[in-house]
Short mmCIF file of C-alpha atoms and ligand atoms in Angstrom, two decimals:
data_model
loop_
_atom_site.label_atom_id
_atom_site.label_comp_id
_atom_site.label_asym_id
_atom_site.label_seq_id
_atom_site.Cartn_x
_atom_site.Cartn_y
_atom_site.Cartn_z
CA MET W 1 74.46 191.06 -92.28
CA LYS W 2 76.68 192.89 -94.75
CA SER W 3 78.32 195.94 -93.18
CA LYS W 4 76.97 199.26 -94.47
CA ILE W 5 79.11 201.65 -92.50
CA LEU W 6 82.05 199.78 -90.96
CA PRO W 7 85.01 199.88 -90.61
CA LEU W 8 85.20 203.05 -88.59
CA GLN W 9 88.43 204.92 -89.00
CA LEU W 10 89.82 207.58 -86.68
CA GLN W 11 92.64 209.60 -88.15
CA ASP W 12 94.59 211.96 -85.89
CA LEU W 13 91.34 212.52 -84.04
CA GLN W 14 91.70 215.33 -81.53
CA TYR W 15 89.32 217.09 -79.19
CA ARG W 16 90.23 220.29 -77.42
CA VAL W 17 88.22 222.74 -75.33
CA GLY W 18 89.95 226.10 -75.05
CA ASP W 19 93.58 225.20 -74.38
CA LEU W 20 92.68 221.90 -72.72
CA ASP W 21 93.89 218.92 -74.72
CA LEU W 22 91.17 216.48 -73.74
CA LEU W 23 91.62 213.72 -76.27
CA GLY W 24 94.00 212.52 -78.92
CA PRO W 25 95.56 212.45 -81.32
CA ILE W 26 93.99 209.04 -81.80
CA ASN W 27 94.56 206.75 -84.77
CA LEU W 28 92.40 203.67 -84.75
CA THR W 29 90.42 201.42 -87.04
CA LEU W 30 87.43 199.51 -85.72
CA GLU W 31 86.21 196.60 -87.81
CA ALA W 32 82.74 195.14 -88.04
CA LYS W 33 81.56 192.22 -85.91
CA SER W 34 83.90 192.32 -82.90
CA LYS W 35 83.05 193.67 -79.47
CA THR W 36 85.37 196.54 -78.68
CA LEU W 37 85.71 197.61 -75.07
CA VAL W 38 87.22 200.91 -74.04
CA ILE W 39 88.80 201.09 -70.61
CA GLY W 40 90.71 203.70 -68.64
CA PRO W 41 90.50 205.64 -65.38
CA ASN W 42 87.87 208.31 -64.65
CA GLY W 43 88.35 211.34 -66.85
CA ALA W 44 90.54 209.46 -69.32
CA GLY W 45 88.35 210.46 -72.27
CA LYS W 46 86.31 207.30 -72.85
CA SER W 47 82.96 209.07 -73.08
CA LEU W 48 84.49 211.80 -75.25
CA MET W 49 85.83 209.21 -77.66
CA LEU W 50 82.47 207.46 -78.02
CA LYS W 51 80.60 210.74 -78.41
CA LEU W 52 83.03 211.90 -81.09
CA CYS W 53 82.61 208.66 -83.00
CA HIS W 54 78.82 208.93 -82.75
CA GLY W 55 78.87 212.52 -83.97
CA LEU W 56 77.64 214.15 -80.78
CA LEU W 57 80.82 216.20 -80.60
CA LYS W 58 82.80 217.73 -83.42
CA PRO W 59 86.50 216.91 -83.48
CA THR W 60 88.82 219.88 -83.19
CA SER W 61 91.02 218.24 -85.78
CA GLY W 62 91.41 214.90 -87.48
CA ARG W 63 88.88 212.74 -89.23
CA ILE W 64 86.21 210.20 -88.43
CA SER W 65 85.26 208.15 -91.44
CA TRP W 66 82.74 205.38 -91.80
CA MET W 67 83.62 202.98 -94.58
CA GLY W 68 85.60 205.79 -96.15
CA GLY W 69 82.60 208.14 -96.20
CA ASP W 70 81.37 210.97 -94.03
CA SER W 71 79.50 210.44 -90.79
CA LEU W 72 76.14 211.94 -91.80
CA ALA W 73 75.14 209.03 -93.99
CA ALA W 74 76.09 206.69 -91.16
CA ASP W 75 73.85 208.34 -88.54
CA ARG W 76 70.85 206.13 -89.10
CA HIS W 77 72.84 202.99 -88.49
CA GLN W 78 74.09 203.83 -85.02
CA SER W 79 72.65 204.20 -81.56
CA PHE W 80 74.03 205.26 -78.23
CA VAL W 81 73.31 204.19 -74.66
CA PHE W 82 74.34 207.10 -72.46
CA GLN W 83 76.26 206.87 -69.21
CA HIS W 84 73.47 208.94 -67.62
CA PRO W 85 70.16 207.76 -69.10
CA ILE W 86 68.10 210.51 -70.75
CA MET W 87 64.39 209.78 -70.43
CA LEU W 88 61.60 211.61 -72.19
CA ARG W 89 58.57 212.61 -70.14
CA ARG W 90 56.41 209.81 -71.48
CA THR W 91 55.78 206.16 -70.79
CA ALA W 92 58.53 203.57 -71.14
CA LEU W 93 56.82 202.22 -74.25
CA GLU W 94 56.65 205.66 -75.86
CA ASN W 95 60.32 206.20 -75.05
CA VAL W 96 61.26 203.02 -76.87
CA ALA W 97 59.02 203.88 -79.82
CA TYR W 98 60.44 207.41 -80.05
CA PRO W 99 63.41 206.76 -82.40
CA LEU W 100 61.01 204.96 -84.76
CA LYS W 101 58.68 207.95 -84.67
CA ILE W 102 61.60 210.17 -85.67
CA ARG W 103 62.20 207.78 -88.57
CA GLY W 104 58.62 208.20 -89.68
CA LEU W 105 57.31 204.69 -89.05
CA PRO W 106 53.53 204.32 -88.75
CA SER W 107 52.30 204.21 -85.17
CA ASP W 108 51.07 200.60 -85.06
CA GLU W 109 54.41 199.34 -86.34
CA ARG W 110 56.27 201.54 -83.84
CA LYS W 111 54.21 200.12 -81.04
CA ALA W 112 54.60 196.52 -82.13
CA ARG W 113 58.36 196.82 -82.42
CA ALA W 114 58.67 198.69 -79.13
CA ILE W 115 56.71 196.00 -77.32
CA GLU W 116 58.84 193.31 -78.90
CA VAL W 117 62.06 194.98 -77.75
CA LEU W 118 60.68 195.61 -74.26
CA GLU W 119 59.92 191.92 -74.02
CA LEU W 120 63.39 190.95 -75.24
CA THR W 121 64.88 193.34 -72.70
CA GLY W 122 62.79 191.82 -69.94
CA ILE W 123 61.02 195.03 -68.94
CA ALA W 124 57.69 194.57 -70.69
CA HIS W 125 55.98 194.96 -67.31
CA LEU W 126 57.22 198.56 -67.17
CA ALA W 127 55.71 199.51 -70.55
CA ASP W 128 53.04 201.87 -69.23
CA ARG W 129 55.07 203.45 -66.45
CA PRO W 130 56.25 207.05 -66.77
CA ALA W 131 59.92 206.68 -67.75
CA LEU W 132 61.11 209.47 -65.46
CA LYS W 133 59.78 207.55 -62.47
CA LEU W 134 61.79 204.41 -63.13
CA SER W 135 64.76 203.38 -61.00
CA GLY W 136 68.31 203.98 -62.21
CA GLY W 137 68.78 200.38 -63.32
CA GLU W 138 65.38 200.27 -65.02
CA LYS W 139 66.22 203.46 -66.89
CA GLN W 140 69.45 201.92 -68.07
CA LYS W 141 67.64 198.86 -69.42
CA LEU W 142 65.08 201.12 -71.05
CA SER W 143 67.93 203.06 -72.67
CA LEU W 144 69.26 199.85 -74.12
CA ALA W 145 65.81 198.89 -75.40
CA ARG W 146 65.40 202.31 -77.03
CA SER W 147 68.80 201.98 -78.72
CA TRP W 148 68.08 198.48 -79.89
CA VAL W 149 64.71 199.19 -81.43
CA THR W 150 66.25 200.73 -84.56
CA ARG W 151 68.36 197.60 -85.17
CA PRO W 152 71.60 199.57 -85.40
CA GLU W 153 74.69 198.32 -87.12
CA VAL W 154 76.83 199.95 -84.45
CA LEU W 155 75.79 200.20 -80.82
CA PHE W 156 77.73 202.49 -78.50
CA LEU W 157 77.33 201.77 -74.80
CA ASP W 158 78.84 204.12 -72.23
CA GLU W 159 79.13 202.22 -68.94
CA PRO W 160 75.76 200.53 -69.42
CA THR W 161 76.05 198.47 -66.25
CA ALA W 162 77.47 201.13 -63.92
CA ASN W 163 74.29 201.35 -61.80
CA LEU W 164 73.18 197.76 -62.05
CA ASP W 165 73.06 195.00 -59.45
CA PRO W 166 74.85 191.71 -60.27
CA ARG W 167 71.67 190.10 -61.55
CA SER W 168 70.83 193.00 -63.86
CA THR W 169 74.46 193.23 -64.97
CA TYR W 170 74.25 189.59 -65.97
CA ASP W 171 70.97 190.22 -67.85
CA MET W 172 72.46 193.24 -69.56
CA GLU W 173 75.57 191.37 -70.67
CA LYS W 174 73.40 188.61 -72.07
CA LEU W 175 71.38 191.17 -73.99
CA ILE W 176 74.49 192.82 -75.36
CA ASP W 177 75.66 189.43 -76.48
CA GLN W 178 72.30 188.76 -78.10
CA ILE W 179 72.39 192.10 -79.92
CA HIS W 180 75.93 191.35 -81.04
CA GLN W 181 74.83 188.01 -82.44
CA THR W 182 72.34 189.69 -84.74
CA GLY W 183 75.36 191.32 -86.38
CA THR W 184 75.65 194.57 -84.44
CA LYS W 185 79.08 195.98 -83.70
CA ILE W 186 79.49 196.76 -79.99
CA ILE W 187 81.64 199.66 -78.80
CA MET W 188 81.42 199.94 -75.05
CA THR W 189 83.18 201.49 -72.06
CA THR W 190 83.44 199.92 -68.62
CA HIS W 191 85.35 200.05 -65.35
CA ASP W 192 84.73 196.41 -64.60
CA MET W 193 87.76 194.26 -65.52
CA ALA W 194 85.79 191.06 -64.93
CA GLN W 195 83.28 192.33 -67.46
CA VAL W 196 86.11 192.99 -69.91
CA ARG W 197 87.13 189.36 -69.60
CA ARG W 198 83.54 188.20 -70.10
CA ILE W 199 82.66 190.39 -73.05
CA ALA W 200 85.56 191.88 -74.96
CA ASP W 201 87.03 190.66 -78.23
CA GLU W 202 89.13 193.74 -78.59
CA LEU W 203 90.38 196.25 -76.04
CA CYS W 204 91.34 199.93 -76.09
CA PHE W 205 93.11 201.42 -73.11
CA ILE W 206 92.91 205.19 -72.79
CA HIS W 207 94.84 207.27 -70.29
CA GLN W 208 94.80 211.06 -70.05
CA GLY W 209 93.27 211.37 -73.48
CA LYS W 210 95.81 209.17 -75.22
CA LEU W 211 95.18 205.77 -76.73
CA ILE W 212 97.85 203.81 -74.90
CA GLU W 213 97.09 200.36 -76.20
CA HIS W 214 94.77 198.63 -78.64
CA GLY W 215 94.54 195.00 -79.62
CA PRO W 216 92.85 191.65 -79.12
CA VAL W 217 91.73 191.24 -75.53
CA GLU W 218 94.09 188.34 -74.70
CA THR W 219 97.11 190.24 -75.95
CA VAL W 220 96.31 193.43 -74.08
CA LEU W 221 95.52 191.56 -70.87
CA GLU W 222 98.32 189.00 -70.94
CA MET W 223 101.10 190.69 -72.86
CA PRO W 224 100.59 194.45 -72.67
CA LYS W 225 103.23 196.48 -74.45
CA ASN W 226 102.92 199.45 -72.17
CA PRO W 227 103.68 199.27 -68.43
CA MET W 228 100.74 201.58 -67.70
CA THR W 229 98.36 199.14 -69.35
CA ALA W 230 99.90 196.32 -67.35
CA ALA W 231 99.39 198.26 -64.13
CA PHE W 232 95.81 199.22 -65.00
CA VAL W 233 94.60 195.76 -65.98
CA LYS W 234 96.14 194.37 -62.78
CA GLY W 235 94.04 196.87 -60.89
CA GLU W 236 96.89 199.05 -59.71
CA LEU W 237 96.22 202.75 -59.26
CA LEU W 238 97.57 204.98 -61.97
CA ILE W 239 99.02 208.23 -60.75
CA MET Q 1 27.76 245.77 -43.55
CA LYS Q 2 24.09 245.78 -44.50
CA GLN Q 3 25.08 247.09 -47.92
CA VAL Q 4 27.42 244.16 -48.41
CA SER Q 5 24.97 241.44 -47.35
CA ASP Q 6 22.23 242.99 -49.50
CA GLY Q 7 24.76 243.13 -52.29
CA ILE Q 8 25.64 239.47 -51.96
CA GLY Q 9 21.97 238.50 -51.95
CA GLN Q 10 21.33 240.58 -55.04
CA ALA Q 11 24.44 239.17 -56.65
CA PHE Q 12 23.27 235.59 -56.29
CA SER Q 13 19.82 236.34 -57.62
CA LEU Q 14 21.45 238.02 -60.64
CA ILE Q 15 23.74 235.07 -61.19
CA PHE Q 16 21.06 232.42 -60.81
CA SER Q 17 18.52 234.26 -62.92
CA LEU Q 18 21.13 234.45 -65.66
CA ASP Q 19 20.56 238.17 -65.97
CA PRO Q 20 21.11 238.95 -69.67
CA GLY Q 21 23.17 242.07 -68.93
CA LEU Q 22 25.41 240.11 -66.66
CA LEU Q 23 25.65 237.23 -69.11
CA ASN Q 24 26.69 239.58 -71.91
CA ILE Q 25 29.50 240.98 -69.81
CA ILE Q 26 30.72 237.51 -68.81
CA LEU Q 27 30.66 236.25 -72.39
CA LEU Q 28 32.46 239.29 -73.73
CA SER Q 29 35.13 238.93 -71.04
CA LEU Q 30 35.69 235.28 -71.87
CA TRP Q 31 35.67 236.02 -75.59
CA VAL Q 32 38.14 238.92 -75.45
CA SER Q 33 40.57 237.20 -73.08
CA GLY Q 34 40.10 233.80 -74.72
CA VAL Q 35 40.93 235.08 -78.20
CA ALA Q 36 43.81 237.12 -76.78
CA ILE Q 37 45.40 234.19 -75.00
CA ILE Q 38 45.02 231.93 -78.05
CA VAL Q 39 46.64 234.47 -80.36
CA ALA Q 40 49.31 235.32 -77.78
CA SER Q 41 50.18 231.63 -77.33
CA ALA Q 42 50.20 231.01 -81.08
CA ILE Q 43 52.89 233.70 -81.33
CA ALA Q 44 54.69 233.12 -78.03
CA LEU Q 45 55.29 229.36 -78.27
CA PRO Q 46 57.16 229.49 -81.60
CA LEU Q 47 58.84 232.78 -80.64
CA GLY Q 48 60.05 231.44 -77.29
CA THR Q 49 61.28 228.26 -78.97
CA VAL Q 50 63.22 230.16 -81.62
CA LEU Q 51 64.72 232.43 -78.96
CA ALA Q 52 65.82 229.37 -76.99
CA ARG Q 53 67.27 227.49 -79.94
CA SER Q 54 68.75 230.06 -82.32
CA ARG Q 55 71.30 232.84 -82.17
CA PHE Q 56 70.54 235.64 -84.59
CA PRO Q 57 71.06 239.40 -84.68
CA GLY Q 58 68.37 241.14 -82.67
CA ARG Q 59 67.79 238.17 -80.41
CA SER Q 60 68.96 239.94 -77.26
CA SER Q 61 66.87 243.00 -78.11
CA ILE Q 62 63.74 240.85 -78.40
CA ILE Q 63 64.47 239.15 -75.08
CA ILE Q 64 65.03 242.51 -73.37
CA LEU Q 65 61.85 243.89 -74.92
CA LEU Q 66 59.83 240.88 -73.78
CA ASN Q 67 61.20 241.13 -70.25
CA ALA Q 68 60.47 244.85 -70.17
CA LEU Q 69 56.95 244.28 -71.48
CA MET Q 70 56.38 241.73 -68.74
CA GLY Q 71 57.22 244.33 -66.10
CA PHE Q 72 55.18 247.13 -67.71
CA PRO Q 73 52.16 248.31 -65.74
CA PRO Q 74 49.15 247.12 -67.79
CA VAL Q 75 47.73 250.62 -67.82
CA VAL Q 76 50.84 251.82 -69.66
CA VAL Q 77 50.45 249.02 -72.21
CA GLY Q 78 46.87 250.24 -72.61
CA LEU Q 79 48.11 253.77 -73.14
CA ILE Q 80 50.55 252.63 -75.82
CA VAL Q 81 47.87 250.73 -77.70
CA TYR Q 82 45.58 253.75 -77.32
CA LEU Q 83 48.19 256.03 -78.86
CA ILE Q 84 48.81 253.62 -81.72
CA PHE Q 85 45.12 253.35 -82.62
CA SER Q 86 44.01 256.88 -81.79
CA ARG Q 87 42.88 259.07 -84.67
CA ASN Q 88 46.33 260.58 -85.19
CA GLY Q 89 48.26 257.45 -84.33
CA PRO Q 90 50.13 255.26 -86.82
CA LEU Q 91 47.24 252.80 -87.12
CA GLY Q 92 44.47 255.32 -86.55
CA VAL Q 93 42.92 254.65 -89.97
CA LEU Q 94 41.91 251.17 -88.84
CA ASP Q 95 39.38 252.80 -86.52
CA LEU Q 96 39.75 250.12 -83.89
CA LEU Q 97 39.73 252.22 -80.77
CA PHE Q 98 36.87 251.38 -78.37
CA THR Q 99 36.19 248.02 -80.02
CA PRO Q 100 36.72 244.51 -78.60
CA THR Q 101 39.52 244.11 -81.17
CA ALA Q 102 41.52 246.88 -79.53
CA MET Q 103 41.00 245.20 -76.17
CA ILE Q 104 42.15 241.89 -77.59
CA ILE Q 105 45.29 243.54 -78.97
CA ALA Q 106 46.10 245.12 -75.60
CA GLN Q 107 45.58 241.80 -73.84
CA ILE Q 108 47.77 239.98 -76.37
CA LEU Q 109 50.57 242.39 -75.48
CA LEU Q 110 50.00 241.63 -71.79
CA ALA Q 111 49.94 237.84 -72.10
CA LEU Q 112 52.54 237.29 -74.82
CA PRO Q 113 55.65 238.20 -72.81
CA ILE Q 114 54.69 235.81 -70.00
CA VAL Q 115 54.14 232.83 -72.27
CA ALA Q 116 57.15 233.64 -74.47
CA SER Q 117 59.54 234.00 -71.53
CA VAL Q 118 58.45 230.78 -69.88
CA THR Q 119 58.68 229.01 -73.25
CA ARG Q 120 62.18 230.31 -73.87
CA GLN Q 121 63.47 229.33 -70.43
CA THR Q 122 61.80 225.92 -70.38
CA ILE Q 123 62.85 224.97 -73.89
CA ALA Q 124 66.44 226.12 -73.28
CA MET Q 125 66.61 224.00 -70.13
CA LEU Q 126 65.04 220.95 -71.79
CA TRP Q 127 67.38 221.26 -74.75
CA GLU Q 128 70.33 221.01 -72.38
CA THR Q 129 68.89 217.88 -70.77
CA ASN Q 130 67.83 216.13 -73.96
CA ARG Q 131 70.34 217.44 -76.52
CA GLU Q 132 72.43 214.30 -76.81
CA LEU Q 133 69.42 212.00 -77.11
CA LEU Q 134 67.74 214.14 -79.77
CA ILE Q 135 70.90 214.37 -81.86
CA SER Q 136 71.62 210.69 -81.35
CA VAL Q 137 68.26 209.51 -82.67
CA GLY Q 138 68.72 211.74 -85.69
CA ALA Q 139 65.83 214.15 -85.06
CA ASN Q 140 65.84 217.13 -87.41
CA ARG Q 141 65.37 220.65 -86.09
CA LEU Q 142 61.59 220.59 -86.44
CA GLN Q 143 61.32 217.20 -84.73
CA GLN Q 144 63.64 218.35 -81.97
CA ASN Q 145 61.51 221.43 -81.27
CA ALA Q 146 58.26 219.49 -81.42
CA THR Q 147 59.67 217.01 -78.90
CA LEU Q 148 60.91 219.79 -76.61
CA LEU Q 149 57.53 221.57 -76.70
CA TRP Q 150 55.81 218.32 -75.82
CA GLU Q 151 58.30 217.74 -72.99
CA ALA Q 152 57.46 221.25 -71.77
CA ARG Q 153 53.70 220.75 -71.96
CA PHE Q 154 52.96 221.14 -68.24
CA ALA Q 155 55.07 224.25 -67.73
CA LEU Q 156 53.62 225.79 -70.88
CA SER Q 157 49.99 225.04 -70.02
CA THR Q 158 50.59 226.61 -66.63
CA ALA Q 159 52.11 229.71 -68.21
CA ILE Q 160 49.15 230.02 -70.57
CA LEU Q 161 46.69 229.74 -67.70
CA VAL Q 162 48.61 232.31 -65.66
CA GLY Q 163 48.59 234.60 -68.69
CA PHE Q 164 44.84 234.14 -69.05
CA GLY Q 165 44.39 234.93 -65.37
CA ARG Q 166 46.43 238.08 -65.74
CA ILE Q 167 44.44 239.48 -68.67
CA ILE Q 168 40.92 238.55 -67.62
CA GLY Q 169 41.43 240.22 -64.25
CA GLU Q 170 43.09 243.33 -65.61
CA VAL Q 171 41.20 246.63 -65.72
CA GLY Q 172 43.48 249.53 -66.71
CA ALA Q 173 44.38 248.61 -70.27
CA VAL Q 174 40.91 247.49 -71.39
CA MET Q 175 39.37 250.57 -69.81
CA ILE Q 176 41.62 252.86 -71.85
CA VAL Q 177 41.38 251.12 -75.23
CA GLY Q 178 37.86 249.72 -74.86
CA GLY Q 179 36.19 252.62 -73.17
CA ASN Q 180 33.78 250.47 -71.14
CA ILE Q 181 30.90 250.97 -73.56
CA ASP Q 182 27.71 249.19 -72.54
CA ASN Q 183 26.98 246.08 -74.62
CA LEU Q 184 30.09 246.63 -76.70
CA THR Q 185 33.30 246.79 -74.70
CA ARG Q 186 32.17 246.34 -71.12
CA VAL Q 187 33.90 243.41 -69.50
CA LEU Q 188 33.87 242.06 -65.94
CA THR Q 189 36.63 244.27 -64.56
CA THR Q 190 35.51 247.53 -66.12
CA ALA Q 191 31.91 246.80 -65.17
CA ILE Q 192 32.90 246.28 -61.53
CA ALA Q 193 34.74 249.61 -61.51
CA LEU Q 194 31.75 251.38 -63.02
CA GLU Q 195 29.00 249.74 -60.94
CA THR Q 196 30.88 250.35 -57.71
CA ARG Q 197 31.22 254.01 -58.56
CA LYS Q 198 27.49 254.17 -59.38
CA GLY Q 199 26.63 252.55 -56.06
CA ASN Q 200 25.25 249.35 -57.62
CA ILE Q 201 27.03 247.27 -55.04
CA GLY Q 202 24.92 244.15 -55.72
CA LEU Q 203 25.86 244.02 -59.38
CA ALA Q 204 29.49 244.83 -58.58
CA ILE Q 205 29.66 241.99 -56.08
CA GLY Q 206 27.94 239.62 -58.51
CA LEU Q 207 30.52 240.44 -61.14
CA GLY Q 208 33.28 240.12 -58.57
CA ILE Q 209 32.05 236.66 -57.59
CA ILE Q 210 32.15 235.55 -61.23
CA LEU Q 211 35.69 236.85 -61.57
CA ILE Q 212 36.71 235.04 -58.40
CA ILE Q 213 35.14 231.81 -59.64
CA ILE Q 214 37.12 232.12 -62.87
CA ALA Q 215 40.31 232.76 -60.89
CA ILE Q 216 39.64 229.74 -58.68
CA LEU Q 217 39.01 227.55 -61.74
CA ILE Q 218 42.28 228.70 -63.27
CA ASN Q 219 44.23 228.05 -60.08
CA ALA Q 220 42.60 224.67 -59.57
CA THR Q 221 43.63 223.71 -63.09
CA VAL Q 222 47.19 224.91 -62.49
CA TYR Q 223 47.28 222.94 -59.25
CA PHE Q 224 45.93 219.87 -61.00
CA LEU Q 225 48.50 220.19 -63.80
CA THR Q 226 51.34 220.60 -61.33
CA ASN Q 227 50.28 217.47 -59.51
CA LEU Q 228 49.98 215.58 -62.75
CA GLU Q 229 53.47 216.71 -63.65
CA GLU Q 230 54.89 215.59 -60.32
CA ALA Q 231 53.24 212.22 -60.80
CA LYS Q 232 55.08 211.88 -64.09
CA GLU Q 233 58.49 212.90 -62.84
N1 LIG G 301 83.24 220.49 -72.38
C1 LIG G 301 84.28 220.20 -71.58
N2 LIG G 301 85.01 221.18 -71.06
C2 LIG G 301 86.07 220.90 -70.26
N3 LIG G 301 86.44 219.67 -69.93
C3 LIG G 301 85.74 218.65 -70.43
C4 LIG G 301 84.61 218.84 -71.27
N4 LIG G 301 84.09 217.64 -71.61
C5 LIG G 301 84.87 216.74 -71.00
N5 LIG G 301 85.85 217.33 -70.30
C6 LIG G 301 86.92 216.66 -69.54
O1 LIG G 301 87.50 215.68 -70.37
C7 LIG G 301 87.93 214.58 -69.60
C8 LIG G 301 87.41 213.27 -70.19
O2 LIG G 301 86.03 213.19 -69.99
P1 LIG G 301 85.20 211.85 -70.24
O3 LIG G 301 83.81 212.13 -69.86
O4 LIG G 301 85.47 211.39 -71.60
O5 LIG G 301 85.87 210.87 -69.19
P2 LIG G 301 85.59 209.31 -69.01
O6 LIG G 301 86.82 208.59 -69.43
O7 LIG G 301 84.32 208.94 -69.66
O8 LIG G 301 85.47 209.24 -67.43
P3 LIG G 301 84.43 208.41 -66.50
O9 LIG G 301 85.05 207.07 -66.32
O10 LIG G 301 84.43 209.17 -65.24
O11 LIG G 301 83.12 208.37 -67.18
C9 LIG G 301 87.46 214.83 -68.19
O12 LIG G 301 88.54 215.31 -67.43
C10 LIG G 301 86.42 215.91 -68.34
O13 LIG G 301 86.38 216.74 -67.22
MG1 LIG G 302 82.46 208.47 -69.06
#
């Protein structure tokens, strides 16, 4: 798959609310293909960074550019799996078909593709259940299915396995890998260092809104430049 | 007591014989309130949605007006409509006073604030919950609002039913603007008031029973919808 929107470039990206400096300035380029994982303690700004990249928040200053262009044209090629799943008051199947409906696909095609993705995600048996009634883990899988159905070029995942049991975490990681193999760029946050080792090609470490370190996963894990990164990846508490 | 039991007996024979006078009154009631709630909803759903989603000059005034209108005694709303359509009023030339149309207009004013307020609150709340998803999937404004209205379907149906219940059981406003004219503007509530005063307790009770049945049907539907909603949550 030839990249339509990547690389993604963040230039002096900053996000402020009132006089709170929540994120940045961040300078970063994310290339196609690799799996980028974003780590950092609670409140570091991981979710903010993903939401800014996806266009859910407007940067206070700085630029986000997709392949040199603006973000609007890139919208249709991205999807987002939220840290707290947002379910529409409809069946699981209708939830998965929803983004296709927004894109104006005919209803039989929507349904066929939604069923296909539900099967790939391993939750086809939940198709006719009301989505709001599903368990936390089931909702998270459904979220992934709904984000996958549009065959995005970039998939953002904000702690997609936070509520999952080991078995479902394993399934989810396999799915993410499968999606990645179809050519989708993965940008994902996690708190699970073992997961970082299993999944990441590339790692970003954020602390108090600053991008402390960025590089290939082996380098960041084995030879971190910053002592804070070293402490964090070893599992020490950052004060 | 005798009067009451006689009345109930007479009421049932009127109901089961489908007394044409009674039938006329029932049909007019359903027609006036039915048209009113449809028109009120057709205005209130988009209005409530716009109030929830947009900031524009005059927005607060509209919200305050709607809230005030909701608290107005119906008889005062009737008086206002009366003044507007009376011979010397601003719309006097339309000659609508003492017609079903005037009653429909009064009832629209009674139902609209309820439906619009519930719509505004529900849509605002649902927008908060679903904002990130709707933006993320790239829904345009129209698609966003359509989705939110569909998400709100149970709350909105309930509000519409409550609005219908309020106007079909209301007597003051329709009495003033309709005038309770036999075969023209006499509806269930005004007929009960009149027949009771005339001592026709049987007819009054018969009409009352019909009104109660309608109220029960409305409440049963609301109850059913609420349960359905809980089942989906
Ligand atoms: N609108 C806002 N107003 C004020 N503070 C905010 C706002 N949005 C986010 N924050 C703050 O910004 C910081 C970063 O938030 P963010 O959600 O990105 O953290 P995170 O790294 O994803 O944390 P977690 O691991 O807990 O998910 C937090 O301290 C949060 O309270
Ligand atoms: Mg987060």
